[in-house]
Short mmCIF file of C-alpha atoms in Angstrom, two decimals:
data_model
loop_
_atom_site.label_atom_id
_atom_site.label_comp_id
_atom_site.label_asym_id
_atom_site.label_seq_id
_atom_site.Cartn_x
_atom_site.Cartn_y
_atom_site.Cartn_z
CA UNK A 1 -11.57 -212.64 -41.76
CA UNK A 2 -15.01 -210.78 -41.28
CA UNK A 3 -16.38 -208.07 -42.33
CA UNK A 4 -19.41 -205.70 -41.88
CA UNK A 5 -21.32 -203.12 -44.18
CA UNK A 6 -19.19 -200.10 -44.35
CA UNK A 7 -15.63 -201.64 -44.66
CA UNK A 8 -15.89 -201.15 -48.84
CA UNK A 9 -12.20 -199.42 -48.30
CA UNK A 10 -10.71 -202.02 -46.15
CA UNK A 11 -9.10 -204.62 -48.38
CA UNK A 12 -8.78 -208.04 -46.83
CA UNK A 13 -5.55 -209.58 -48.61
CA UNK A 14 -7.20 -213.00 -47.93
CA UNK A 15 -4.92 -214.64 -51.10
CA UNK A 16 -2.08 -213.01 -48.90
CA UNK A 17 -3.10 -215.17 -45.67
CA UNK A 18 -2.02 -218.21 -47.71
CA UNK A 19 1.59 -217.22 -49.36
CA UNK A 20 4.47 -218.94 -47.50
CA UNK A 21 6.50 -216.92 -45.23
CA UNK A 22 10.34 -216.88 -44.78
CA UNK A 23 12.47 -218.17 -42.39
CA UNK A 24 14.96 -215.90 -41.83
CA UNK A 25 18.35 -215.91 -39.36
CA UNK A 26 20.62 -212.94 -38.46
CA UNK A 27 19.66 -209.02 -39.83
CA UNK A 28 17.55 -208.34 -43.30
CA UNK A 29 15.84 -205.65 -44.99
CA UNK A 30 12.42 -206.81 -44.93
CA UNK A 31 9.46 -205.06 -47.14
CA UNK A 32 6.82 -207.91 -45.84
CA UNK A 33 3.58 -209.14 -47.30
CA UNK A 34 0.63 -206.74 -46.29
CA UNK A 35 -2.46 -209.06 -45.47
CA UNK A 36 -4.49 -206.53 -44.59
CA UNK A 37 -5.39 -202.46 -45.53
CA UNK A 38 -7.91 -200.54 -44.26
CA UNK A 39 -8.78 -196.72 -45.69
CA UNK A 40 -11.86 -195.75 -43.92
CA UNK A 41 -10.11 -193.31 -42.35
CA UNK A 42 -9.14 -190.17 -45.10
CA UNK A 43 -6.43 -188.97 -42.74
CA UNK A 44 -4.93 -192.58 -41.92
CA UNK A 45 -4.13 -195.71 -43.65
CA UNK A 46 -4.04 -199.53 -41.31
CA UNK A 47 -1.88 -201.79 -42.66
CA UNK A 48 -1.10 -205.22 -41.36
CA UNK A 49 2.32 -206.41 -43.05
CA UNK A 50 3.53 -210.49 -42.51
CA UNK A 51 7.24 -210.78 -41.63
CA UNK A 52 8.13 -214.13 -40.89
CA UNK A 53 8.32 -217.54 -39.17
CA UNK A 54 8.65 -215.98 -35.56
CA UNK A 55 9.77 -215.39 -32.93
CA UNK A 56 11.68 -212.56 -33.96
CA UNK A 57 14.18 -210.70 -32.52
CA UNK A 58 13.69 -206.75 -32.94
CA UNK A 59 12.95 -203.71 -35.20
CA UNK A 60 15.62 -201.63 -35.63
CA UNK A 61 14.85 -199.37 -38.38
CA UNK A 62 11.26 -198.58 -40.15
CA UNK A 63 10.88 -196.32 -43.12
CA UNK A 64 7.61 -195.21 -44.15
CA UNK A 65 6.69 -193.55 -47.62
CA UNK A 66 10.40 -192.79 -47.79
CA UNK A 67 10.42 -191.19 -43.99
CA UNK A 68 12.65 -192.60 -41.25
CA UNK A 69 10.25 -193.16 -38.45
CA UNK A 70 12.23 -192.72 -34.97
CA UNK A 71 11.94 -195.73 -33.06
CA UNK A 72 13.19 -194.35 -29.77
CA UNK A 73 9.36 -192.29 -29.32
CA UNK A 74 5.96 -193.65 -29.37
CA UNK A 75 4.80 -194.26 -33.19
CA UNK A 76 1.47 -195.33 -34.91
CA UNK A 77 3.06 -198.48 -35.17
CA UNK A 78 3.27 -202.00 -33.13
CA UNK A 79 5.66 -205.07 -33.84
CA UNK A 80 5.00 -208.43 -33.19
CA UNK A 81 7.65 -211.01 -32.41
CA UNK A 82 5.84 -213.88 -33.40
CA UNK A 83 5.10 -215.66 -30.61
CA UNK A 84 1.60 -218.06 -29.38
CA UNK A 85 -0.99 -216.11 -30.40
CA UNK A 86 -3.64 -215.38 -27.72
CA UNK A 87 -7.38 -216.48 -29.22
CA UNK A 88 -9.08 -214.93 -26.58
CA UNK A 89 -7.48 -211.51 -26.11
CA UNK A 90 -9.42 -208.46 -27.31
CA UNK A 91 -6.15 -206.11 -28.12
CA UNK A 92 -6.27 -204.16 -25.11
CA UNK A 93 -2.60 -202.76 -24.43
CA UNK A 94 -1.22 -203.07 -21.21
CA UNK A 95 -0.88 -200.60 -18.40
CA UNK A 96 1.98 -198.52 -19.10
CA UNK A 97 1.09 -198.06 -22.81
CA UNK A 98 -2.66 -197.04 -22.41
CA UNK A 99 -3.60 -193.41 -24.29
CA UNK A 100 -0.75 -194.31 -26.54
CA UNK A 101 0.10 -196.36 -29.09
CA UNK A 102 3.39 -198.63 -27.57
CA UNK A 103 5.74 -199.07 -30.00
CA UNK A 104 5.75 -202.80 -29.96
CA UNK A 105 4.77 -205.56 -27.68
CA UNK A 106 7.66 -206.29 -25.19
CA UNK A 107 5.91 -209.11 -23.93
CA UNK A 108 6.01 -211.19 -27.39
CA UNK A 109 2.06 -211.87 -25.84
CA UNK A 110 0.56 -211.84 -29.31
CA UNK A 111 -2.46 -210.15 -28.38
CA UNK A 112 -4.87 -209.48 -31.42
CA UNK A 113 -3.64 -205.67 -32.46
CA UNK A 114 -5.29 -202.89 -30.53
CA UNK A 115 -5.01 -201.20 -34.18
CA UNK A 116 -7.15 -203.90 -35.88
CA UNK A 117 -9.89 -202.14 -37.80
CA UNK A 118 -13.79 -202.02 -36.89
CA UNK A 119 -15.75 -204.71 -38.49
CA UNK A 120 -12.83 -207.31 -38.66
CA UNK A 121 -11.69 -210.01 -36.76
CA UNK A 122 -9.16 -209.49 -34.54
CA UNK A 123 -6.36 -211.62 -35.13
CA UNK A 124 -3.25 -212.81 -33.81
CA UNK A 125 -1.33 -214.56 -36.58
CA UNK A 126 0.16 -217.05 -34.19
CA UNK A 127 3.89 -218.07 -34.53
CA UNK A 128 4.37 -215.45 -36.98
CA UNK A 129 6.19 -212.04 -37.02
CA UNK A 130 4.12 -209.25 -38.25
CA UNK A 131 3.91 -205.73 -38.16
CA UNK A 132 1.08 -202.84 -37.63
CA UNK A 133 0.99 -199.48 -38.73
CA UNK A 134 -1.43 -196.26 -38.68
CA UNK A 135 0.35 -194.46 -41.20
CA UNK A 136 -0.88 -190.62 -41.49
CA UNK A 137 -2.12 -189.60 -44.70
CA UNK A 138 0.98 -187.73 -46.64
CA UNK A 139 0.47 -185.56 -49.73
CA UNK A 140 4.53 -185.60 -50.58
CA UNK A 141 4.40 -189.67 -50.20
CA UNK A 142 6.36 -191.02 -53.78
CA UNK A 143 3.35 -192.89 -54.66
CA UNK A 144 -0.32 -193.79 -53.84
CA UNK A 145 0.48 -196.95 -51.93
CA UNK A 146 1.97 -197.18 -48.78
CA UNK A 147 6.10 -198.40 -49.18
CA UNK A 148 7.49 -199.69 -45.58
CA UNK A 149 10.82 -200.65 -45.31
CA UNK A 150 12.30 -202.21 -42.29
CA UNK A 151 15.91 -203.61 -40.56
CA UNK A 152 15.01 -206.48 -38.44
CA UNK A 153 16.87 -208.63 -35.94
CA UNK A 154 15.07 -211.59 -37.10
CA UNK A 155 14.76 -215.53 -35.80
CA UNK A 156 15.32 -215.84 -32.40
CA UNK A 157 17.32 -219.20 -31.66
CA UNK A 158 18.58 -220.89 -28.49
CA UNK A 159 21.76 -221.18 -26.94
CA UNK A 160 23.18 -224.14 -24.55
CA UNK A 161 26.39 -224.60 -22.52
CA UNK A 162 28.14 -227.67 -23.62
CA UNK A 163 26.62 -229.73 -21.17
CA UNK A 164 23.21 -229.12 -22.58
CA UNK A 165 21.83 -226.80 -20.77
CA UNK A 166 19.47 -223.28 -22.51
CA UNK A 167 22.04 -220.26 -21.38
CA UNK A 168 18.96 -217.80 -23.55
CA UNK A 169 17.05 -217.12 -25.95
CA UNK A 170 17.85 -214.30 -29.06
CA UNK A 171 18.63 -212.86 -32.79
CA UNK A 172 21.65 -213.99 -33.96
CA UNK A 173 23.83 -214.32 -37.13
CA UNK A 174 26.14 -217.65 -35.80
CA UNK A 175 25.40 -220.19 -38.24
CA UNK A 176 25.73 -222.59 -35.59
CA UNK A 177 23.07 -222.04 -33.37
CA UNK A 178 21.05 -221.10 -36.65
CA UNK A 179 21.90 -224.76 -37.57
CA UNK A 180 20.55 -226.23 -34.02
CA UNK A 181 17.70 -224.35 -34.23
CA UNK A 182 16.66 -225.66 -37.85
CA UNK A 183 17.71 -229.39 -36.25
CA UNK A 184 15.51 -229.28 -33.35
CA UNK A 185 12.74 -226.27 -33.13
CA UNK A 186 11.90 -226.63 -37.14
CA UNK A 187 12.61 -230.06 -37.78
CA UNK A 188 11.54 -231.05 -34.77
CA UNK A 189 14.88 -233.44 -33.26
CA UNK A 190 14.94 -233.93 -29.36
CA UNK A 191 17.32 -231.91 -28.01
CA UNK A 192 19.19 -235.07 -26.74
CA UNK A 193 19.98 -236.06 -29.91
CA UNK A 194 22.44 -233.18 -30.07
CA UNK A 195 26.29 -233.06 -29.25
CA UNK A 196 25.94 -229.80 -27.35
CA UNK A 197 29.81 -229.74 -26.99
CA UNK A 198 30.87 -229.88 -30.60
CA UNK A 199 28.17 -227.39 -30.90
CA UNK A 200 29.72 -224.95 -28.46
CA UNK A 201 33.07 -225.41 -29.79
CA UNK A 202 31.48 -224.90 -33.58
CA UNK A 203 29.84 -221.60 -32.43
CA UNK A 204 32.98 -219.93 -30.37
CA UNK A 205 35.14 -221.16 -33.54
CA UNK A 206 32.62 -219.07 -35.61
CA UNK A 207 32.82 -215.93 -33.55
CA UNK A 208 36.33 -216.13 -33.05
CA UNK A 209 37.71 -212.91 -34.39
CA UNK A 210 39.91 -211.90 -37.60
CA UNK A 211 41.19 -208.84 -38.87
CA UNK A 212 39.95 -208.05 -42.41
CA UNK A 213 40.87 -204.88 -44.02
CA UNK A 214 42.14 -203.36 -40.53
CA UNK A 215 38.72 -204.35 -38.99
CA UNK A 216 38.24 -207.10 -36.27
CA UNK A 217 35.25 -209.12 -37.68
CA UNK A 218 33.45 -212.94 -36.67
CA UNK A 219 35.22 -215.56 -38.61
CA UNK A 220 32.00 -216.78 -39.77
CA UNK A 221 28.13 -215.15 -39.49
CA UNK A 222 25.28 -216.09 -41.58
CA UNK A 223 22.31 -213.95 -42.58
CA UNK A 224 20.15 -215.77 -44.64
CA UNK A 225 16.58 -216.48 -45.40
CA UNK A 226 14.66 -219.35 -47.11
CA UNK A 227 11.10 -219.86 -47.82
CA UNK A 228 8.85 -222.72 -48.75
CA UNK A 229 10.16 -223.57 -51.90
CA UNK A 230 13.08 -224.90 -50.05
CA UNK A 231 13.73 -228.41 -48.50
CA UNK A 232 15.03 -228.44 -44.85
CA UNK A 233 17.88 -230.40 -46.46
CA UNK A 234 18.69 -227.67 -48.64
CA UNK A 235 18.58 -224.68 -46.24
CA UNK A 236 20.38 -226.87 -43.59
CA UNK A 237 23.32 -227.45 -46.49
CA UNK A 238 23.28 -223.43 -47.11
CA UNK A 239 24.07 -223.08 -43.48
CA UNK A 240 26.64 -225.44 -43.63
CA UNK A 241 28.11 -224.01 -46.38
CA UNK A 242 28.19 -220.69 -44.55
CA UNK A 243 30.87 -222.01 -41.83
CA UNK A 244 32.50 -225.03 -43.77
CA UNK A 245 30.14 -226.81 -41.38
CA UNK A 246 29.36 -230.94 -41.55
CA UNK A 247 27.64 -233.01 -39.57
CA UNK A 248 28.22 -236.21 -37.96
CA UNK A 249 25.67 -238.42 -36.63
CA UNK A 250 27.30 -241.18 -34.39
CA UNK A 251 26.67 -242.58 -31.43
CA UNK A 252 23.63 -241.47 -31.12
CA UNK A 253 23.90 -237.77 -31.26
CA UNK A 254 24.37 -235.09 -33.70
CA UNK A 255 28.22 -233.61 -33.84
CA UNK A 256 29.16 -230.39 -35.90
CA UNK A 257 32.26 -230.28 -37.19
CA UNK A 258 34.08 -227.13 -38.56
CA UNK A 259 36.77 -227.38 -41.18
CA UNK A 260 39.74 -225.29 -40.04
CA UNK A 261 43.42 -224.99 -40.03
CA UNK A 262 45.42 -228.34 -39.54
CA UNK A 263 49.00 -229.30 -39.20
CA UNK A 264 50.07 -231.27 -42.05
CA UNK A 265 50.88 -235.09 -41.25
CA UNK A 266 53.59 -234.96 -44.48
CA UNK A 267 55.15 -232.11 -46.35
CA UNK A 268 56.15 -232.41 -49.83
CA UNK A 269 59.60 -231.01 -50.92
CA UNK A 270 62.03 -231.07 -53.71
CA UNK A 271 64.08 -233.36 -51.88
CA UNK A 272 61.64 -236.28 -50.56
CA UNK A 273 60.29 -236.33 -54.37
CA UNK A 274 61.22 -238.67 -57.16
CA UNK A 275 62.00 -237.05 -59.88
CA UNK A 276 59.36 -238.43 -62.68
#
């Protein structure tokens, strides 16, 4: 990350380039990892804040210094999904958000940030989900440093019919597409080695609904989040655990299997029991 003479109040967070980031399924409270600040403006602070391993899904609530930004207007803000980064592009916004700044990138293009500072690179943190912020200079702020707070929709993970085939692409908290998704887009797995079937069957099992406290509710969801530190063994076990989930590899493919309800082959009474 360059710089030229005059940035002395724009602090590249280069140790912060190098931290592992999260990957995260179904809805969080994220704070993030800034990884860049720039002050050279008295009346405006840039910060660039890391989310996660994208894409992600969507933004729905930002707080700022302890301020609820509205998210349905224009903001000094920009979110970025996480998608390919674009090497090339200059940060130029598209058409319809020109003289303003669009409140995030619909196209998930991952164009280097129109709100990128003068005298850095512009960057476009490929594959990961960050966010970008002009954030006005406020004298009633709790603290000298800038606190953002946001509610993200956050991995977005495929979806096939049982015969295999992509239905779409979003956020989700089913723990059984968020268990595909670790199987074949993080671990890497053809998608033919998957029983898309079972997989169906796993996922409508979890989102079958049950009333719990006089509320209709998914019999299983799973919002979780794991970071380097953790083995793909270990955060594919967590989801597992999240929808008494195992799974079978025979025949060539990968089955998941859901514990639930069974008759029972034999019932044990008083009167088919030995006494002793």
């Amino acid at each position: 990350m360059g710089t030229v003479p005059g940035t002395i109040n724009t602090s590249a967070l280069t140790a912060s380039l190098g931290r592992p980031i999260v990957l995260a399924y179904g809805k969080h409270l994220v704070g993030g990892n800034v990884v860049l600040m720039d002050q050279l403006d008295p009346n405006n602070t840039i910060l660039f804040i890391a989310l996660g391993e994208g894409p992600w899904d969507t933004i729905l609530a930002l707080n700022v210094n302890g301020v609820d930004w509205d998210l349905t207007t224009p903001k000094n803000y920009q979110f970025h999904k996480g998608w390919e980064g674009q090497l090339s592009s200059d940060g130029t916004l598209s058409a319809e958000g020109v003289g303003s700044l669009y409140p995030f990138d619909e196209d998930g293009d991952q164009k280097a940030d129109s709100l990128t500072p003068p005298g850095i690179q512009g960057l476009t943190f490929s594959r990961t989900a960050y966010l970008v912020l002009s954030v006005p200079f406020d004298v009633y702020a709790p603290s000298a440093s800038v606190s953002v707070i946001g509610v993200y929709g956050t991995r977005e993970i495929r979806r096939f019919n049982s015969s295999g085939v992509l239905i779409d692409t979003a956020g989700g908290d089913n723990p059984a597409w968020q268990i595909a998704d670790l199987l074949t887009v993080v671990r890497g797995l053809p998608d033919s080695r998957i029983d898309w079937a079972s997989f169906v069957a796993a996922a409508d099992y979890c989102y079958q609904q049950i009333t719990i406290n006089g509320n209709e509710v998914s019999r299983f969801v799973s919002n979780v989040a794991f970071t380097q530190s953790v083995s793909l063994d270990q955060a594919l076990q967590a989801l597992l655990s999240t929808c008494r989930g195992c799974l079978l590899d025979t025949e060539g493919t990968i089955k998941l299997r859901i514990d639930q309800p069974r008759s029972p082959v034999f019932d044990f009474t008083m009167d088919n029991i030995l006494e002793g």
